[in-house]
Short mmCIF file of C-alpha atoms and ligand atoms in Angstrom, two decimals:
data_model
loop_
_atom_site.label_atom_id
_atom_site.label_comp_id
_atom_site.label_asym_id
_atom_site.label_seq_id
_atom_site.Cartn_x
_atom_site.Cartn_y
_atom_site.Cartn_z
CA UNK X 29 121.07 108.75 69.11
CA UNK X 30 117.41 108.42 70.24
CA UNK X 31 117.38 105.13 71.22
CA UNK X 32 119.21 106.93 74.22
CA UNK X 33 117.93 110.06 74.20
CA UNK X 34 113.78 109.88 74.12
CA UNK X 35 112.30 110.30 77.33
CA UNK X 36 109.74 107.56 77.61
CA UNK X 37 106.59 109.18 77.45
CA UNK X 38 104.38 108.87 81.06
CA UNK X 39 101.42 108.30 80.12
CA UNK X 40 100.08 106.74 76.07
CA UNK X 41 97.90 109.04 74.60
CA UNK X 42 94.55 109.01 75.76
CA UNK X 43 92.93 108.21 72.63
CA UNK X 44 94.14 104.72 72.59
CA UNK X 45 91.57 102.33 73.15
CA UNK X 46 92.34 100.14 76.97
CA UNK X 47 90.41 97.47 78.52
CA UNK X 48 88.20 98.78 81.34
CA UNK X 49 88.42 95.81 84.03
CA UNK X 50 92.66 94.18 84.73
CA UNK X 51 92.73 91.38 87.21
CA UNK X 52 96.07 90.05 88.07
CA UNK X 53 97.49 86.74 90.08
CA UNK X 54 99.88 88.32 91.92
CA UNK X 55 101.87 85.28 92.11
CA UNK X 56 105.75 84.06 92.56
CA UNK X 57 106.42 86.94 95.68
CA UNK X 58 107.91 84.25 97.24
CA UNK X 59 110.82 83.01 94.76
CA UNK X 60 111.21 86.77 93.99
CA UNK X 61 112.53 86.87 97.53
CA UNK X 62 114.62 83.24 97.92
CA UNK X 63 116.15 84.74 94.70
CA UNK X 64 117.46 87.27 96.81
CA UNK X 65 118.14 86.07 99.75
CA UNK X 66 115.63 87.30 101.23
CA UNK X 67 112.42 85.64 103.46
CA UNK X 68 108.97 85.25 101.71
CA UNK X 69 107.78 87.73 103.48
CA UNK X 70 110.16 90.00 101.93
CA UNK X 71 108.42 89.15 98.79
CA UNK X 72 105.45 90.46 99.76
CA UNK X 73 106.18 93.47 100.69
CA UNK X 74 107.20 94.87 97.84
CA UNK X 75 103.32 92.88 96.43
CA UNK X 76 101.90 95.43 98.05
CA UNK X 77 104.45 98.17 96.54
CA UNK X 78 103.63 97.20 93.48
CA UNK X 79 99.71 96.80 93.72
CA UNK X 80 100.10 101.23 95.19
CA UNK X 81 101.96 101.27 91.30
CA UNK X 82 99.72 99.35 88.73
CA UNK X 83 96.91 99.73 90.18
CA UNK X 84 98.08 104.46 90.24
CA UNK X 85 99.01 103.54 86.83
CA UNK X 86 96.39 102.35 85.39
CA UNK X 87 93.86 104.96 86.16
CA UNK X 88 96.65 106.75 85.03
CA UNK X 89 95.59 105.21 81.43
CA UNK X 90 92.33 105.09 81.90
CA UNK X 91 91.46 101.43 82.95
CA UNK X 92 88.72 101.62 85.07
CA UNK X 93 88.78 98.61 87.33
CA UNK X 94 91.89 96.71 89.01
CA UNK X 95 92.22 93.48 90.71
CA UNK X 96 94.32 92.14 92.87
CA UNK X 97 94.93 88.70 93.61
CA UNK X 98 95.98 89.57 97.45
CA UNK X 99 95.09 86.43 99.20
CA UNK X 100 92.90 82.39 98.61
CA UNK X 101 91.08 81.10 100.22
CA UNK X 102 92.82 77.67 100.29
CA UNK X 103 95.99 80.70 101.97
CA UNK X 104 95.10 79.66 104.90
CA UNK X 105 96.83 76.14 104.89
CA UNK X 106 100.32 77.84 104.74
CA UNK X 107 102.77 77.36 107.53
CA UNK X 108 101.24 80.10 110.68
CA UNK X 109 104.32 82.63 110.55
CA UNK X 110 103.83 82.94 106.50
CA UNK X 111 100.31 84.08 107.24
CA UNK X 112 101.05 86.15 110.43
CA UNK X 113 103.61 87.70 108.21
CA UNK X 114 100.73 88.84 105.54
CA UNK X 115 97.70 89.59 108.17
CA UNK X 116 101.05 91.66 109.45
CA UNK X 117 101.59 93.00 106.23
CA UNK X 118 97.59 93.81 105.37
CA UNK X 119 97.46 96.21 108.99
CA UNK X 120 100.62 98.08 108.31
CA UNK X 121 99.69 98.63 104.52
CA UNK X 122 95.63 98.42 103.45
CA UNK X 123 94.71 102.22 104.88
CA UNK X 124 97.89 103.83 104.98
CA UNK X 125 98.06 102.46 101.18
CA UNK X 126 94.04 103.10 100.32
CA UNK X 127 95.14 107.59 101.35
CA UNK X 128 96.79 107.98 99.81
CA UNK X 129 95.55 106.04 96.83
CA UNK X 130 93.24 108.35 96.86
CA UNK X 131 94.62 111.48 96.88
CA UNK X 132 96.11 109.69 93.36
CA UNK X 133 92.05 109.52 92.13
CA UNK X 134 92.07 105.42 93.13
CA UNK X 135 89.62 103.69 95.97
CA UNK X 136 90.25 99.99 97.23
CA UNK X 137 88.08 98.13 97.69
CA UNK X 138 88.28 94.52 99.56
CA UNK X 139 86.02 91.95 98.28
CA UNK X 140 86.08 88.37 99.60
CA UNK X 141 84.76 86.83 102.82
CA UNK X 142 86.50 88.71 105.38
CA UNK X 143 84.59 86.94 108.07
CA UNK X 144 87.49 84.95 109.41
CA UNK X 145 90.06 87.93 109.04
CA UNK X 146 91.23 89.33 113.16
CA UNK X 147 88.63 92.12 113.73
CA UNK X 148 91.26 95.32 113.82
CA UNK X 149 91.62 94.74 110.16
CA UNK X 150 88.16 94.39 109.31
CA UNK X 151 87.44 97.06 111.24
CA UNK X 152 90.02 98.63 108.45
CA UNK X 153 88.81 97.26 105.97
CA UNK X 154 85.57 99.03 106.50
CA UNK X 155 87.26 102.21 106.92
CA UNK X 156 89.48 101.39 103.51
CA UNK X 157 85.18 101.31 102.71
CA UNK X 158 84.27 104.33 103.64
CA UNK X 159 87.41 106.32 102.02
CA UNK X 160 86.36 105.06 98.80
CA UNK X 161 82.77 106.01 99.54
CA UNK X 162 84.69 108.87 99.65
CA UNK X 163 85.49 109.88 96.39
CA UNK X 164 83.85 110.60 93.72
CA UNK X 165 83.04 109.52 90.00
CA UNK X 166 85.91 109.79 88.43
CA UNK X 167 88.26 108.01 90.64
CA UNK X 168 89.35 104.04 89.32
CA UNK X 169 87.91 101.31 91.31
CA UNK X 170 91.41 99.38 92.81
CA UNK X 171 90.57 95.89 94.32
CA UNK X 172 92.39 94.03 96.97
CA UNK X 173 91.03 90.29 96.53
CA UNK X 174 91.18 89.04 100.12
CA UNK X 175 90.31 85.07 101.59
CA UNK X 176 88.72 85.50 98.18
CA UNK X 177 87.25 81.70 96.12
CA UNK X 178 85.90 81.52 93.44
CA UNK X 179 84.23 79.00 94.39
CA UNK X 180 83.33 80.32 97.88
CA UNK X 181 81.90 83.42 95.95
CA UNK X 182 79.74 81.52 93.81
CA UNK X 183 78.43 78.94 97.03
CA UNK X 184 77.56 81.83 98.86
CA UNK X 185 75.54 83.25 95.75
CA UNK X 186 73.77 80.69 95.75
CA UNK X 187 72.62 80.39 98.80
CA UNK X 188 71.92 83.58 99.01
CA UNK X 189 69.95 82.90 96.02
CA UNK X 190 68.19 79.50 98.37
CA UNK X 191 67.57 82.50 101.09
CA UNK X 192 65.39 84.67 98.28
CA UNK X 193 63.77 81.36 97.37
CA UNK X 194 62.96 80.72 100.75
CA UNK X 195 61.37 83.69 101.05
CA UNK X 196 59.72 84.29 98.54
CA UNK X 197 61.34 87.15 97.44
CA UNK X 198 62.43 85.46 94.87
CA UNK X 199 61.14 82.79 92.16
CA UNK X 200 63.67 80.05 90.57
CA UNK X 201 62.15 80.81 87.18
CA UNK X 202 62.95 84.33 87.31
CA UNK X 203 66.57 83.23 88.40
CA UNK X 204 68.60 84.13 85.45
CA UNK X 205 73.04 84.65 84.87
CA UNK X 206 72.45 88.35 86.59
CA UNK X 207 70.68 87.45 89.31
CA UNK X 208 74.24 85.37 90.23
CA UNK X 209 76.22 88.59 88.71
CA UNK X 210 74.64 90.40 91.11
CA UNK X 211 75.16 88.24 93.94
CA UNK X 212 79.30 88.00 93.45
CA UNK X 213 81.70 90.15 95.23
CA UNK X 214 82.58 92.00 91.66
CA UNK X 215 78.62 93.08 91.26
CA UNK X 216 79.39 96.39 90.44
CA UNK X 217 82.06 96.06 88.02
CA UNK X 218 82.27 94.66 84.57
CA UNK X 219 83.79 91.32 84.25
CA UNK X 220 87.67 91.47 83.05
CA UNK X 221 88.62 91.86 79.99
CA UNK X 222 92.29 90.88 80.84
CA UNK X 223 94.07 88.60 83.70
CA UNK X 224 97.69 88.56 84.32
CA UNK X 225 99.61 86.46 86.72
CA UNK X 226 103.52 86.02 86.31
CA UNK X 227 105.16 83.65 87.86
CA UNK X 228 105.01 81.09 85.64
CA UNK X 229 102.27 79.41 87.01
CA UNK X 230 100.30 78.50 83.57
CA UNK X 231 96.56 78.03 86.55
CA UNK X 232 94.08 80.16 87.84
CA UNK X 233 94.09 79.01 91.38
CA UNK X 234 90.41 79.18 92.31
CA UNK X 235 89.79 83.86 90.92
CA UNK X 236 86.89 84.99 88.85
CA UNK X 237 86.00 81.79 87.93
CA UNK X 238 82.32 83.66 87.09
CA UNK X 239 83.31 86.20 85.78
CA UNK X 240 86.53 85.53 83.59
CA UNK X 241 84.01 83.48 81.01
CA UNK X 242 85.71 86.21 77.93
CA UNK X 243 88.92 86.85 79.83
CA UNK X 244 92.08 87.25 77.96
CA UNK X 245 94.73 85.51 79.51
CA UNK X 246 97.99 86.34 79.93
CA UNK X 247 101.03 84.37 82.22
CA UNK X 248 104.58 85.37 82.12
C1 IPE V 12 102.08 86.17 95.54
O1 IPE V 12 103.53 84.87 96.18
C2 IPE V 12 101.40 85.96 96.73
C3 IPE V 12 100.23 85.13 97.73
C4 IPE V 12 99.84 84.62 97.79
C5 IPE V 12 99.57 85.57 99.41
P1 IPE V 12 103.91 83.38 96.68
O2 IPE V 12 103.19 83.56 98.50
O3 IPE V 12 102.69 82.55 95.81
O4 IPE V 12 105.28 83.07 95.85
P2 IPE V 12 106.21 81.54 95.81
O5 IPE V 12 104.56 80.68 93.75
O6 IPE V 12 106.08 80.90 96.31
O7 IPE V 12 106.67 82.43 94.71
C1 IPE V 13 97.15 82.26 93.33
O1 IPE V 13 98.80 82.06 94.71
C2 IPE V 13 96.92 83.36 94.87
C3 IPE V 13 97.34 84.30 95.11
C4 IPE V 13 98.02 84.58 94.21
C5 IPE V 13 96.16 84.93 96.66
P1 IPE V 13 99.09 80.85 94.95
O2 IPE V 13 100.83 79.88 95.31
O3 IPE V 13 98.07 80.82 96.71
O4 IPE V 13 98.31 79.77 94.21
P2 IPE V 13 99.13 77.79 93.95
O5 IPE V 13 98.92 77.52 95.11
O6 IPE V 13 100.29 78.02 93.28
O7 IPE V 13 97.55 77.47 93.16
MG1 MG V 14 102.59 80.97 94.79
#
């Protein structure tokens, strides 16, 4: 009975074309947990593990960039208890995940405005970036967006450009789309080809606004 005895191949053939950059709006963690009678934070914990699983899978099938929306600039408005649980998850997870994923050839990076994060988490993120910097050019990049907002990112880029114009290092007529692209958190990576959002919500919630101009969306 071929259907039951056939083993799933671990990785598809390498010749198969794959997207260069896949991004995911990680949503539905709370509902996932609620459905199982668990606290919301249990859903976030499983979400964090799923990040590791999918990022490593992406590397194995040849997807060079994988980006996940983990905490938005709007998520601070959630109940303090949930924000604390998410911060604690970053505390226990980030460095350990970066080390274990580095061993599998995946460089973990963090994108977003990190300034409002607790100092110990920022220190951990600096270590995570150091681990990523130590990996060779063959490594895949898995980015976690923390305190990320697409509008906030564009506002910060505009502010930087305004400062450069004021200081005389940039003239307004030299501002192109590339000038803006180069000042986003994603400056070093190609735009996402595919953006996936699970949970049933059909919106972008302020994710990669500039970079998604030609992305294909998959809502599941
Ligand atoms: C996504 O899951 C994770 C974060 C935004 C931190 P949610 O926490 O939004 O889960 P739902 O959408 O309420 O089920
Ligand atoms: C999107 O999920 C943001 C992240 C995944 C970090 P949310 O649950 O926060 O978004 P809304 O509130 O449904 O738009
Ligand atoms: Mg949600």
